[in-house]
Short mmCIF file of C-alpha atoms in Angstrom, two decimals:
data_model
loop_
_atom_site.label_atom_id
_atom_site.label_comp_id
_atom_site.label_asym_id
_atom_site.label_seq_id
_atom_site.Cartn_x
_atom_site.Cartn_y
_atom_site.Cartn_z
CA MET A 1 -52.82 -77.47 184.64
CA TRP A 2 -52.30 -75.00 187.39
CA GLN A 3 -48.98 -76.24 188.10
CA SER A 4 -48.24 -75.58 183.97
CA ILE A 5 -49.92 -71.78 184.80
CA ARG A 6 -47.99 -70.96 188.06
CA ALA A 7 -44.72 -71.88 186.58
CA LEU A 8 -45.54 -69.27 183.78
CA ILE A 9 -46.48 -66.85 185.57
CA PHE A 10 -43.15 -67.32 188.08
CA ASP A 11 -41.03 -67.44 185.34
CA PRO A 12 -38.62 -64.31 184.41
CA ARG A 13 -38.62 -64.74 180.99
CA THR A 14 -42.42 -64.33 180.57
CA LEU A 15 -42.16 -61.30 182.96
CA PHE A 16 -38.95 -59.85 180.56
CA VAL A 17 -41.82 -60.70 177.63
CA VAL A 18 -44.87 -58.53 178.72
CA TYR A 19 -42.58 -55.78 179.97
CA VAL A 20 -41.28 -55.32 176.86
CA CYS A 21 -44.37 -55.80 174.86
CA SER A 22 -46.20 -53.78 177.05
CA ALA A 23 -43.58 -50.89 176.48
CA VAL A 24 -43.96 -51.05 172.82
CA PHE A 25 -47.65 -51.30 172.78
CA ILE A 26 -47.85 -48.23 174.52
CA SER A 27 -45.23 -46.12 172.99
CA VAL A 28 -47.25 -47.21 169.72
CA GLN A 29 -50.68 -46.28 171.04
CA LEU A 30 -49.34 -42.94 172.17
CA VAL A 31 -48.06 -41.92 168.45
CA MET A 32 -51.09 -43.20 166.63
CA LEU A 33 -53.05 -40.96 169.29
CA GLY A 34 -52.01 -37.80 167.25
CA THR A 35 -52.17 -34.59 168.81
CA HIS A 36 -54.80 -32.39 170.77
CA LEU A 37 -55.39 -29.27 171.47
CA PHE A 38 -53.96 -27.42 174.77
CA VAL A 39 -56.03 -27.93 177.95
CA THR A 40 -55.68 -25.97 180.97
CA PRO A 41 -54.12 -28.67 183.83
CA PRO A 42 -56.55 -29.88 186.29
CA LEU A 43 -56.83 -28.00 189.81
CA SER A 44 -55.20 -30.77 191.15
CA HIS A 45 -51.70 -29.50 189.46
CA ASN A 46 -51.81 -25.93 191.32
CA GLY A 47 -49.01 -24.79 192.45
CA ASP A 48 -46.90 -26.02 189.55
CA ILE A 49 -44.85 -22.93 188.40
CA MET A 50 -46.63 -23.72 184.95
CA ASN A 51 -50.17 -22.73 186.24
CA ASP A 52 -48.95 -19.13 185.75
CA PRO A 53 -51.86 -17.21 183.94
CA ALA A 54 -49.44 -15.42 181.73
CA ILE A 55 -47.63 -18.71 181.38
CA LEU A 56 -51.13 -20.78 180.41
CA SER A 57 -52.45 -17.90 178.17
CA ARG A 58 -49.18 -18.68 175.86
CA PHE A 59 -50.01 -21.76 174.98
CA ILE A 60 -53.50 -21.53 173.92
CA GLY A 61 -54.26 -22.94 170.72
CA THR A 62 -51.69 -25.14 170.20
CA ARG A 63 -51.49 -28.96 169.72
CA PHE A 64 -49.67 -31.09 171.20
CA THR A 65 -48.40 -34.95 171.50
CA GLU A 66 -49.78 -37.37 173.68
CA TYR A 67 -46.40 -38.23 174.33
CA ASN A 68 -45.36 -34.59 175.16
CA ASN A 69 -42.14 -35.87 177.94
CA TYR A 70 -40.81 -37.38 175.15
CA VAL A 71 -40.70 -34.29 173.13
CA VAL A 72 -39.19 -32.21 175.90
CA TYR A 73 -36.03 -34.71 176.09
CA LYS A 74 -36.06 -34.58 172.48
CA GLN A 75 -35.86 -31.24 171.98
CA SER A 76 -33.51 -30.45 174.98
CA PHE A 77 -31.53 -32.06 172.22
CA PHE A 78 -31.68 -29.69 170.05
CA HIS A 79 -31.61 -26.34 172.17
CA LEU A 80 -28.43 -27.72 173.73
CA LEU A 81 -27.11 -27.90 170.14
CA ARG A 82 -28.31 -24.25 169.28
CA GLY A 83 -27.56 -22.94 172.51
CA ASN A 84 -30.84 -22.00 173.58
CA ASN A 85 -31.92 -21.74 177.20
CA LEU A 86 -32.67 -25.23 178.28
CA TYR A 87 -34.82 -24.18 180.89
CA THR A 88 -37.59 -22.18 179.33
CA ILE A 89 -40.64 -22.58 177.86
CA TYR A 90 -40.98 -23.20 174.34
CA PRO A 91 -44.88 -22.97 173.46
CA THR A 92 -44.75 -23.99 169.59
CA GLN A 93 -42.86 -27.23 170.54
CA GLN A 94 -43.95 -28.67 174.09
CA TRP A 95 -45.68 -28.18 177.30
CA ASP A 96 -44.18 -28.01 180.48
CA LEU A 97 -39.98 -27.41 181.25
CA TYR A 98 -37.53 -29.18 180.42
CA LYS A 99 -35.92 -29.94 184.47
CA TYR A 100 -33.23 -32.50 183.84
CA SER A 101 -29.36 -31.80 183.22
CA PRO A 102 -27.45 -30.55 180.30
CA THR A 103 -26.08 -34.09 180.23
CA PHE A 104 -29.25 -35.99 179.99
CA ALA A 105 -29.64 -33.58 176.96
CA LEU A 106 -26.59 -34.53 174.98
CA PHE A 107 -27.74 -38.55 175.68
CA MET A 108 -31.20 -37.77 174.45
CA GLY A 109 -29.12 -37.20 170.75
CA LEU A 110 -29.15 -40.71 170.43
CA LEU A 111 -32.82 -40.80 169.58
CA ALA A 112 -33.28 -37.43 168.51
CA TYR A 113 -33.00 -38.01 165.27
CA LEU A 114 -35.31 -41.31 165.22
CA PRO A 115 -38.94 -41.36 164.20
CA ASP A 116 -40.76 -40.48 167.44
CA VAL A 117 -42.30 -44.35 167.67
CA ILE A 118 -38.97 -45.75 167.65
CA GLY A 119 -37.94 -42.96 169.70
CA VAL A 120 -40.54 -43.45 172.09
CA SER A 121 -40.73 -47.32 172.04
CA VAL A 122 -36.81 -47.56 172.91
CA TRP A 123 -36.76 -44.50 175.79
CA ASN A 124 -39.75 -47.34 177.36
CA ILE A 125 -38.15 -50.00 176.70
CA LEU A 126 -35.34 -48.97 178.12
CA ASN A 127 -37.08 -47.47 181.62
CA VAL A 128 -39.19 -51.40 181.63
CA VAL A 129 -35.54 -53.37 180.86
CA THR A 130 -33.84 -51.22 183.27
CA LEU A 131 -35.97 -52.03 186.05
CA PHE A 132 -36.38 -55.73 185.46
CA ILE A 133 -33.04 -56.35 185.76
CA ALA A 134 -32.18 -54.35 188.63
CA VAL A 135 -35.48 -56.34 190.29
CA ARG A 136 -33.71 -59.27 189.00
CA MET A 137 -30.31 -58.21 190.98
CA LEU A 138 -32.06 -57.80 194.36
CA PRO A 139 -31.51 -60.70 196.73
CA PHE A 140 -34.75 -62.52 196.78
CA THR A 141 -35.52 -65.59 195.51
CA VAL A 142 -36.30 -65.84 191.68
CA ARG A 143 -39.96 -66.17 192.66
CA VAL A 144 -40.15 -63.49 195.04
CA GLN A 145 -38.38 -61.20 192.36
CA CYS A 146 -41.11 -62.51 189.86
CA ILE A 147 -43.89 -61.40 192.55
CA ILE A 148 -42.10 -57.81 192.88
CA LEU A 149 -42.28 -57.51 189.20
CA TRP A 150 -45.70 -58.21 188.62
CA PHE A 151 -46.90 -56.05 191.94
CA ILE A 152 -44.96 -53.30 190.60
CA ALA A 153 -46.58 -53.80 187.08
CA ASN A 154 -49.33 -50.90 186.85
CA ASP A 155 -47.23 -48.39 188.38
CA LEU A 156 -45.02 -48.94 185.74
CA LEU A 157 -47.40 -48.56 182.91
CA THR A 158 -48.82 -45.39 184.31
CA CYS A 159 -45.04 -44.48 184.23
CA LEU A 160 -44.68 -45.80 180.46
CA SER A 161 -47.85 -43.88 179.35
CA ASN A 162 -46.37 -40.35 180.49
CA VAL A 163 -43.39 -41.44 178.80
CA GLN A 164 -41.04 -40.59 182.35
CA SER A 165 -37.78 -41.71 183.68
CA ASN A 166 -38.86 -43.02 186.73
CA GLY A 167 -38.33 -46.90 185.95
CA LEU A 168 -35.20 -45.97 185.10
CA LEU A 169 -34.26 -43.76 188.20
CA CYS A 170 -35.63 -46.17 190.09
CA ALA A 171 -33.64 -48.76 188.54
CA LEU A 172 -29.99 -47.00 189.11
CA ILE A 173 -31.19 -46.52 192.57
CA ILE A 174 -30.95 -50.34 192.72
CA ALA A 175 -28.31 -51.00 191.10
CA VAL A 176 -26.39 -48.74 193.23
CA TYR A 177 -27.02 -50.72 195.96
CA CYS A 178 -26.41 -54.21 194.10
CA CYS A 179 -22.93 -52.81 193.02
CA LEU A 180 -21.98 -52.05 196.22
CA GLN A 181 -22.71 -55.45 197.74
CA ASN A 182 -20.59 -57.32 195.19
CA GLY A 183 -17.75 -54.20 195.65
CA LYS A 184 -18.33 -53.02 192.44
CA LEU A 185 -17.64 -49.16 193.28
CA VAL A 186 -16.90 -48.31 190.02
CA TRP A 187 -19.76 -49.17 188.81
CA ALA A 188 -22.47 -48.13 191.94
CA THR A 189 -21.03 -44.39 191.27
CA LEU A 190 -21.49 -44.46 188.11
CA TRP A 191 -24.98 -45.21 187.96
CA LEU A 192 -25.40 -42.95 191.32
CA VAL A 193 -24.12 -40.01 189.36
CA VAL A 194 -25.97 -40.65 186.18
CA ALA A 195 -29.54 -41.10 188.78
CA THR A 196 -28.67 -37.72 190.01
CA TYR A 197 -27.81 -36.38 186.28
CA ILE A 198 -31.37 -37.37 185.41
CA LYS A 199 -33.06 -35.94 188.10
CA VAL A 200 -31.42 -34.27 191.41
CA TYR A 201 -33.11 -36.38 194.34
CA GLY A 202 -31.22 -39.33 192.70
CA ALA A 203 -28.37 -38.12 195.05
CA ILE A 204 -30.29 -40.16 197.76
CA GLY A 205 -28.38 -43.15 196.89
CA PHE A 206 -24.78 -41.57 197.88
CA CYS A 207 -26.20 -42.56 201.49
CA LEU A 208 -25.71 -46.18 201.05
CA PHE A 209 -21.62 -45.73 200.94
CA LEU A 210 -21.96 -45.34 204.63
CA PHE A 211 -22.39 -49.24 204.78
CA TYR A 212 -19.36 -50.31 202.71
CA PRO A 213 -16.04 -50.33 202.73
CA GLY A 214 -13.44 -48.14 200.50
CA LYS A 215 -15.37 -45.25 201.01
CA LEU A 216 -12.46 -42.79 199.62
CA LYS A 217 -12.14 -44.87 196.46
CA PHE A 218 -16.01 -44.28 196.73
CA ILE A 219 -15.86 -40.33 196.78
CA LEU A 220 -13.12 -40.51 194.43
CA TYR A 221 -14.56 -42.51 191.80
CA ALA A 222 -18.29 -40.21 192.49
CA LEU A 223 -16.28 -37.14 191.98
CA LEU A 224 -14.76 -38.41 188.66
CA TRP A 225 -17.72 -39.37 187.50
CA THR A 226 -19.59 -36.04 188.16
CA VAL A 227 -16.52 -34.08 186.39
CA ILE A 228 -16.94 -36.44 183.54
CA LEU A 229 -20.48 -36.43 183.03
CA ALA A 230 -21.28 -32.64 183.77
CA ALA A 231 -18.52 -32.23 181.16
CA LEU A 232 -20.11 -34.04 178.54
CA PRO A 233 -21.67 -31.27 176.82
CA LEU A 234 -18.52 -29.59 175.71
CA LEU A 235 -18.94 -32.24 172.71
CA VAL A 236 -22.06 -29.73 171.56
CA THR A 237 -21.54 -26.64 172.77
CA PRO A 238 -19.06 -23.65 174.60
CA PHE A 239 -17.74 -23.61 178.01
CA GLN A 240 -19.67 -20.27 178.61
CA THR A 241 -22.72 -21.57 177.37
CA LEU A 242 -22.64 -24.97 179.61
CA VAL A 243 -22.12 -22.64 182.64
CA TRP A 244 -24.55 -20.96 181.83
CA GLN A 245 -27.14 -23.51 181.48
CA TYR A 246 -26.23 -25.28 184.71
CA HIS A 247 -26.86 -21.58 186.29
CA ASN A 248 -30.18 -21.58 184.58
CA TRP A 249 -30.92 -25.40 185.98
CA ALA A 250 -30.26 -23.83 189.15
CA ALA A 251 -32.36 -21.35 189.06
CA MET A 252 -35.21 -23.09 188.04
CA MET A 253 -35.16 -25.88 190.48
CA VAL A 254 -35.04 -23.29 193.00
CA ALA A 255 -38.32 -21.56 191.44
CA ASP A 256 -40.15 -24.90 190.70
CA ALA A 257 -39.44 -26.31 194.31
CA ALA A 258 -40.81 -23.19 195.99
CA ALA A 259 -43.75 -23.36 193.86
CA ALA A 260 -45.74 -26.83 194.06
CA THR A 261 -46.50 -29.66 197.02
CA GLY A 262 -46.99 -32.66 194.50
CA LEU A 263 -48.14 -35.87 195.74
CA SER A 264 -46.38 -35.56 198.89
CA VAL A 265 -46.76 -35.20 202.66
CA SER A 266 -46.88 -31.40 202.21
CA GLY A 267 -49.66 -32.24 199.59
CA TRP A 268 -51.60 -34.73 201.84
CA LEU A 269 -51.49 -32.35 204.88
CA ASN A 270 -52.65 -29.37 202.99
CA SER A 271 -55.36 -31.46 201.63
CA TRP A 272 -56.36 -32.77 204.58
CA PHE A 273 -55.77 -30.38 207.28
CA GLY A 274 -55.54 -27.11 205.45
CA VAL A 275 -51.61 -27.15 206.26
CA ILE A 276 -50.48 -24.65 203.40
CA ASN A 277 -46.96 -22.81 204.25
CA GLY A 278 -45.51 -25.65 206.29
CA LYS A 279 -43.37 -26.95 203.72
CA ALA A 280 -39.88 -26.05 204.30
CA TYR A 281 -40.44 -27.75 208.02
CA ILE A 282 -42.11 -30.58 206.84
CA THR A 283 -39.35 -31.32 204.54
CA LEU A 284 -36.80 -30.79 207.26
CA ALA A 285 -38.82 -32.95 209.69
CA GLY A 286 -38.60 -35.66 206.79
CA LEU A 287 -34.98 -35.20 206.66
CA VAL A 288 -34.23 -35.77 209.99
CA LEU A 289 -36.63 -38.47 210.39
CA PHE A 290 -34.66 -40.38 207.14
CA LEU A 291 -31.06 -39.72 208.81
CA LEU A 292 -32.11 -40.94 212.30
CA PRO A 293 -31.77 -44.65 211.58
CA PHE A 294 -28.44 -43.66 210.43
CA LEU A 295 -27.33 -42.81 213.75
CA ARG A 296 -27.75 -46.81 214.53
CA PHE A 297 -23.83 -47.11 214.00
CA ARG A 298 -24.01 -51.05 215.11
CA MET A 299 -26.34 -51.68 211.80
CA TYR A 300 -24.29 -50.94 209.43
CA ALA A 301 -22.84 -54.33 208.55
CA ASP A 302 -26.29 -56.32 209.46
CA GLU A 303 -27.39 -57.25 205.62
CA LEU A 304 -31.40 -56.49 206.15
CA PHE A 305 -31.04 -52.77 207.60
CA LYS A 306 -29.15 -52.86 204.17
CA LEU A 307 -31.82 -53.41 202.26
CA LEU A 308 -34.25 -51.84 204.56
CA THR A 309 -32.51 -48.24 203.86
CA LEU A 310 -32.83 -49.12 200.30
CA ALA A 311 -36.31 -49.39 200.72
CA SER A 312 -37.08 -46.49 202.66
CA MET A 313 -35.10 -43.94 200.36
CA LEU A 314 -37.08 -45.33 197.39
CA VAL A 315 -40.36 -44.56 199.63
CA TRP A 316 -39.12 -41.10 201.36
CA VAL A 317 -37.43 -39.93 197.80
CA ILE A 318 -41.13 -39.93 197.04
CA ILE A 319 -43.82 -38.80 199.46
CA PHE A 320 -41.50 -35.65 200.49
CA ASN A 321 -41.21 -34.95 196.89
CA HIS A 322 -42.62 -31.30 196.18
CA LYS A 323 -42.86 -32.52 192.36
CA ALA A 324 -44.36 -35.91 193.09
CA GLU A 325 -46.91 -36.85 190.81
CA SER A 326 -48.80 -40.06 190.00
CA PRO A 327 -45.81 -41.98 187.25
CA THR A 328 -43.46 -40.93 190.23
CA TYR A 329 -44.87 -43.67 192.22
CA ILE A 330 -43.45 -46.78 190.27
CA ILE A 331 -40.60 -46.10 192.75
CA ALA A 332 -42.31 -45.59 196.12
CA VAL A 333 -44.19 -49.12 195.29
CA THR A 334 -41.10 -50.62 194.35
CA GLY A 335 -39.64 -49.79 198.18
CA VAL A 336 -42.60 -50.90 199.49
CA ALA A 337 -42.22 -53.90 197.80
CA ILE A 338 -38.79 -54.52 199.16
CA TRP A 339 -39.61 -53.89 202.32
CA TYR A 340 -42.71 -56.32 202.51
CA PHE A 341 -40.65 -59.06 201.13
CA ALA A 342 -37.35 -58.24 203.15
CA MET A 343 -39.38 -58.87 206.79
CA PRO A 344 -41.32 -61.58 208.10
CA ARG A 345 -44.64 -62.58 207.05
CA ALA A 346 -47.21 -60.84 209.05
CA THR A 347 -51.32 -60.43 208.54
CA TRP A 348 -51.21 -57.09 209.25
CA ARG A 349 -48.04 -56.06 206.61
CA THR A 350 -50.08 -57.99 204.28
CA VAL A 351 -52.86 -56.19 204.96
CA LEU A 352 -50.69 -52.79 204.36
CA ILE A 353 -48.99 -53.79 201.34
CA LEU A 354 -52.54 -54.59 199.61
CA PHE A 355 -53.81 -51.41 200.94
CA VAL A 356 -51.04 -49.58 198.88
CA PHE A 357 -51.74 -51.54 195.92
CA VAL A 358 -55.42 -50.64 195.75
CA PHE A 359 -55.12 -47.06 196.96
CA THR A 360 -51.74 -46.02 195.34
CA GLY A 361 -51.54 -48.75 192.44
CA LEU A 362 -55.07 -48.85 191.12
CA SER A 363 -56.20 -45.24 192.38
CA GLY A 364 -55.53 -43.48 189.01
CA THR A 365 -57.10 -46.71 187.03
CA ASP A 366 -60.95 -47.83 186.30
CA PHE A 367 -60.83 -49.37 189.12
CA PHE A 368 -62.18 -46.72 190.46
CA PRO A 369 -65.47 -45.09 189.52
CA GLN A 370 -64.34 -41.62 188.06
CA PHE A 371 -66.63 -39.92 190.36
CA ILE A 372 -64.80 -41.32 193.28
CA ARG A 373 -61.10 -40.39 191.22
CA LEU A 374 -62.47 -36.81 190.82
CA GLY A 375 -63.90 -36.06 194.35
CA TYR A 376 -61.79 -37.79 196.65
CA ILE A 377 -58.92 -39.63 195.53
CA LEU A 378 -57.37 -36.57 193.43
CA PRO A 379 -58.02 -33.57 195.68
CA TYR A 380 -57.57 -35.92 198.70
CA LYS A 381 -53.74 -36.99 197.26
CA ILE A 382 -55.40 -40.29 198.69
CA LYS A 383 -52.40 -41.86 196.09
CA ALA A 384 -49.93 -40.63 198.60
CA LEU A 385 -51.50 -41.92 202.09
CA PRO A 386 -50.50 -45.52 201.64
CA CYS A 387 -46.90 -45.05 200.74
CA ILE A 388 -46.79 -42.58 203.60
CA ILE A 389 -48.02 -44.85 206.30
CA THR A 390 -45.63 -47.46 205.17
CA TRP A 391 -42.76 -45.49 205.43
CA CYS A 392 -43.41 -44.80 208.93
CA VAL A 393 -43.33 -49.05 209.58
CA ILE A 394 -40.38 -48.69 207.38
CA PHE A 395 -38.74 -45.89 209.95
CA THR A 396 -39.64 -47.89 212.64
CA ASP A 397 -38.35 -51.30 211.71
CA MET A 398 -35.30 -49.89 210.89
CA MET A 399 -35.29 -48.17 214.31
CA LEU A 400 -36.61 -51.41 216.13
CA LEU A 401 -34.14 -53.99 214.00
CA LYS A 402 -32.06 -56.10 216.25
CA ARG A 403 -28.68 -56.88 214.84
CA GLY A 404 -28.58 -60.10 212.96
CA GLU A 405 -31.91 -60.76 212.51
CA TRP A 406 -31.26 -61.25 208.48
CA GLY A 407 -31.36 -65.07 209.12
CA THR A 408 -34.81 -65.49 210.62
CA THR A 409 -36.63 -62.59 209.54
CA ALA A 410 -35.71 -62.72 206.20
CA SER A 411 -35.19 -66.29 205.14
CA ILE A 412 -36.74 -65.54 201.47
CA ALA A 413 -33.84 -63.31 200.77
CA ILE A 414 -31.17 -65.40 202.80
CA ASN A 415 -31.35 -68.60 200.70
CA ASN A 416 -30.45 -66.11 197.72
CA ILE A 417 -27.44 -63.83 199.02
CA ASN A 418 -26.00 -67.33 200.20
CA SER A 419 -25.84 -69.08 196.98
CA LYS A 420 -24.21 -65.66 195.41
#
């Protein structure tokens, strides 16, 4: 019986059904919950430009759905059609600003006319299916891939409950790595540019091209896709209006970046040590540390080094993100899982990944009593801490890794990659 249960648990088809059913169940539940009166954001969100009292006052008395992020996405398409400013508030329609590209707004037209229960379900299914496929593309055995999918499931549920795009973004970054591994430059550059047009920090994937041949082709393909996707909204809006929209997008991101710290290194240092004005220096220090392993030019052909770079990217892009919040941690937690299964087994590594699972993955759930969540976990940015520690370990591993250790330290992965 136990063998049958294990076979079921480690069967990718089981994971696929669980992922899709969860996406549909959560989506239907969110729509059925109806609307609620606007509630002022908690203190943990201080620093966000939407917390300006003058802005908050315009939302008082308005009712919003439990899937507000999807409403923001959907309405962006209609704002694009009408030539309205995508990057301003619309108090009667939605809470929060739209922060994606005009191209993303155009693609939301594929869902905008559907009933919300279908649109939300399709959107969440897109996030889980793409992430499922991306993890299945990683150079690990099927068993390890399934463990990773179970490990990240709770953070994925958080993402789905907020109807966000982080599952899709994580999948695209992983797909860039996997396509480059297989010499598919056209697809790699397409997924990279798509990720960037969803959220700008998806551009971190450009770092991967340093490890592979065909760099000129990579750059040319990336430029081609960038121009094509940037111009696509011209199908529904005039050129001058589109230029105006891009200008508004840039201005909004600058203002947004100056305002918040989020569940990041900056937010953690602020809550623990009172560091208030050092965000720019912290980000700069983080960038220098992130780029430092890239000076190890002799490691560029090492498979384990490439995989650790992918893990580092996925964690770094969240812990140094001024807008990091609980639903974005599906990206960081996936990076942690990739690191763990790429490296040799060690008790301390297992303790660390369990630390991530409990205090990052479960920190926002009923696993912790409400007084602990509200009194300690939220104000002290506890969710971020395990991933910050893990990224420091990943950085150290990358700096100390010896060339050719792939076969001895990552045997779980090498078996799969040799079978291709």
